Amino acid sequence: MKQTGLVIGGGLSGLFCAGFLALLGYRVELFEAAPRLAPVVRGFWRDGWYFDTGFHYTSGLGEGGILARVFRFLGIADALQVVRLNPQGFDGVRFKDGEEFLFPAEVSELRRGLAERFPADAEGIGAFFNQIDRVCNGLPMLKLKPRSVPDAEVENAWRCSLQTVINKHIRDPRLGRLLSLHCLLHGVAPEHVPFAVHAGVAGLYYRGAHTLRGGGERLVEVLRATLLSLGVNVHCNAQVTAIKLRADRSIDGVCLQDGREFVGRHCIATLHPHALPGLLPDKALRPIYIRRLRSLQSSGSACCLFGYPKRAIPQLEGRNLYLEFDSANGQAPIYLTRGSGEAHSGVIAICPEVETDWNIPDYRERKRQRLVEIQQAIECHSPNLARDICWVDGGTPKTFQRYANAPVAGLYGAAHCLDQVNPQPRTRVEGLFLAGQAVVAPGLLGTALSAFWACQEMCGDQRLREGLMTCQ
Ligand SMILES: Cc1cc2nc3c(=O)[nH]c(=O)nc-3n(C[C@H](O)[C@H](O)[C@H](O)COP(=O)(O)OP(=O)(O)OC[C@H]3O[C@@H](n4cnc5c(N)ncnc54)[C@H](O)[C@@H]3O)c2cc1C
């Protein structure tokens, strides 16, 4: 008889877990609290424009990339159209004084472009990118392999910050800004993010960035259809309120808010780790582990503007654009994107936000003020660009928190930062595993990797790894 795998949370992590488990022969029950799957990446439509809120671009979709393998293994690759962002510049940066820089999707080209622009730092640029490459190549999580012989450089890269490495190699502050720009992809400031995390995230983007036609909505729909065809039971409006344990403290099943109960000896929780202890009986987890989960810091959050283009915007054709401000005034870069870049793709502007607690009495007024400030910052930085966009709405950290049904705000859930130990996929409760951005890495790639590690641990053999490695 098939074993039952219970998956809590129907975001991307949960969808990937459900697919892997079904292919490994489990009978799968997937529970999502929201009315529809993956509310964060699904995005929304307004007046004929599609706003791809939670997914704009990713690494790992080039030939042989990890996500490309995952898509093939799950049988969704043919239903998705991968779009390569402009290889001459997948991300553009415009400084306030008008200088522009493009990030080409080829590390050697990027190094050359930076060395031409910052000749005095040419040697440091080489050293920085060599280090990014070595650490990125040495990360076991990206090779889908357990850590074997520890690599001293990779181990050190978990203990030092991106800023430390930049300070060591780079003198020009503007170059330093360019090299820390992609912190927006993990939501941790350069002085707090372990160099290993930044190398694993940004290092892969430097090798090529892709998006999907139809954006996050298409990905979710294709995943959903595939899960149904694999026999996964998908339950929406299904908030898990408790994880039941047997007397021997192994998993027995889950209880839903509507009173239904499901039995199963294996469970993967993909929700924010802060929420996990509240689902388990007292003493199921050690107090020190609970403290560790609850003290995990959040990744940075953001306010966001949604608008539509009044005419074609060349700076956002096949690429994204970062507006860089002088560091002196404390304004973080504002990131603009049209996601999958289709005719109906709306413009999204994301502005990192220091204030994450937006549960305040005058929320509506504060939100209005903040969105006006961001709009003005864009107008002041790039008036011509601003004239081409009609802003229609916006969101705050509270908006994203509500969409993710998360206990705290953070674009990428719990952060990966220095001086904190993130949870492993296996927990002390027999049969209970963790997946999600807190476990391995942030973003779409992080959700797929975390699902891989949780399912691999659960099935206890190498079938999943072997299956993925043979998928080209
Ligand atoms: C503005 C923004 C832009 C982004 N841009 C990108 C990008 O360009 N590229 C990229 O790779 N990533 C991007 N991301 C990150 C990406 O969206 C996330 O990696 C991804 O959505 C995380 O999926 P998840 O399943 O781990 O978490 P979530 O999507 O948060 O899923 C967790 C799910 O669990 C459900 N849940 C919670 N509690 C319960 C419960 N008790 N019972 C049942 N269900 C429960 C929630 O409703 C939720 O749907 C962006 C995120 C944001 C917010």
Coordinates of C-alpha atoms and ligand atoms in Angstrom, one line a residue, residues 7-15 31-34 36-41 52-59 67 184-185 205 235 238-242 256 270-272 275 279 301-302 304 335 337 348 350 400 402-407 410-413 435-438 441-447 450, ligand 1:
V7 CA 2.3 18.7 2.6
I8 CA 1.5 21.8 4.5
G9 CA 1.5 25.0 2.4
G10 CA 0.6 25.2 -1.3
G11 CA 3.2 27.8 -2.3
L12 CA 6.0 26.9 -4.7
S13 CA 7.8 24.9 -2.1
G14 CA 4.7 22.8 -1.3
L15 CA 3.9 22.3 -5.0
F31 CA -3.1 21.7 2.1
E32 CA -3.2 25.4 1.3
A33 CA -4.8 27.9 3.6
A34 CA -5.7 30.4 0.9
R36 CA -6.1 29.4 -4.4
L37 CA -2.6 27.8 -4.7
A38 CA 0.6 29.9 -4.4
P39 CA -1.0 33.3 -3.8
V40 CA 2.5 35.0 -3.7
V41 CA 3.7 34.0 -7.1
D52 CA 3.6 39.2 -11.8
T53 CA 4.1 40.1 -8.1
G54 CA 6.2 37.3 -6.7
F55 CA 8.2 36.0 -9.7
H56 CA 10.1 38.1 -12.2
Y57 CA 13.2 36.2 -13.1
T58 CA 15.3 33.4 -11.9
S59 CA 18.7 31.6 -12.3
L67 CA 15.6 24.3 -12.1
L184 CA 17.6 42.3 -3.4
L185 CA 17.5 38.7 -4.6
Y205 CA 22.2 34.9 -11.9
H235 CA -7.0 21.1 -0.8
A238 CA -7.5 24.2 4.1
Q239 CA -5.6 25.7 6.9
V240 CA -3.7 23.2 9.0
T241 CA -4.2 24.0 12.7
A242 CA -2.4 21.1 14.3
L256 CA -7.7 21.4 9.6
T270 CA 6.6 24.5 4.1
L271 CA 5.3 27.4 6.1
H272 CA 7.3 30.1 7.8
A275 CA 4.6 29.2 12.7
L279 CA 1.1 23.5 15.2
S301 CA 10.6 43.4 2.9
A302 CA 9.5 46.1 0.5
C304 CA 5.7 48.1 -4.2
Y335 CA 13.9 47.9 -8.8
T337 CA 10.4 45.1 -13.9
I348 CA 6.2 46.7 -10.9
I350 CA 10.0 47.4 -5.7
F400 CA 3.0 40.5 1.1
R402 CA -1.0 38.7 4.1
Y403 CA -0.5 37.0 0.8
A404 CA 2.0 34.6 2.2
N405 CA -0.1 34.0 5.3
A406 CA 3.1 34.4 7.2
P407 CA 3.7 35.4 10.8
G410 CA 9.9 39.4 4.5
L411 CA 10.0 39.1 0.7
Y412 CA 11.9 35.7 1.0
G413 CA 10.6 34.5 4.4
A435 CA 11.0 22.8 3.3
G436 CA 10.8 26.4 2.2
Q437 CA 13.1 29.4 1.7
A438 CA 14.4 29.3 5.2
A441 CA 18.0 29.3 -0.2
P442 CA 15.6 32.0 -1.2
G443 CA 13.6 32.5 -4.4
L444 CA 12.1 30.1 -6.9
L445 CA 15.4 28.1 -7.0
G446 CA 15.5 27.9 -3.2
T447 CA 11.9 26.5 -3.1
S450 CA 14.4 22.8 -0.3
Ligands
LIG1 C1 7.5 41.0 -4.3 C2 8.2 39.7 -4.5 C3 9.0 39.5 -5.6 C4 9.7 38.3 -5.8 N1 10.4 38.1 -6.9 C5 11.1 36.9 -7.1 C6 11.8 36.7 -8.3 O1 11.8 37.5 -9.2 N2 12.4 35.5 -8.5 C7 12.4 34.5 -7.5 O2 13.0 33.5 -7.7 N3 11.7 34.7 -6.3 C8 11.0 35.9 -6.1 N4 10.3 36.1 -5.0 C9 10.3 35.0 -4.0 C10 9.3 33.9 -4.4 O3 8.0 34.5 -4.6 C11 9.3 32.9 -3.2 O4 10.5 32.2 -3.3 C12 8.2 31.9 -3.2 O5 6.9 32.4 -3.4 C13 8.2 31.2 -1.9 O6 7.4 30.1 -1.9 P1 7.1 29.2 -0.6 O7 6.2 28.1 -1.0 O8 8.4 28.8 0.0 O9 6.4 30.2 0.4 P2 4.9 30.8 0.3 O10 4.6 31.2 -1.1 O11 4.9 31.8 1.3 O12 4.0 29.6 0.6 C14 3.7 29.2 1.9 C15 2.2 28.8 1.8 O13 1.8 28.2 3.0 C16 0.5 28.6 3.2 N5 0.2 28.4 4.6 C17 0.7 29.1 5.7 N6 0.3 28.5 6.8 C18 -0.5 27.5 6.5 C19 -1.3 26.5 7.3 N7 -1.3 26.6 8.6 N8 -2.0 25.6 6.6 C20 -2.0 25.5 5.2 N9 -1.3 26.4 4.5 C21 -0.6 27.4 5.1 C22 0.4 30.0 2.8 O14 -0.9 30.5 2.5 C23 1.3 30.0 1.6 O15 0.6 29.9 0.4 C24 9.6 37.3 -4.8 C25 8.8 37.5 -3.7 C26 8.1 38.7 -3.5 C27 7.2 38.8 -2.3

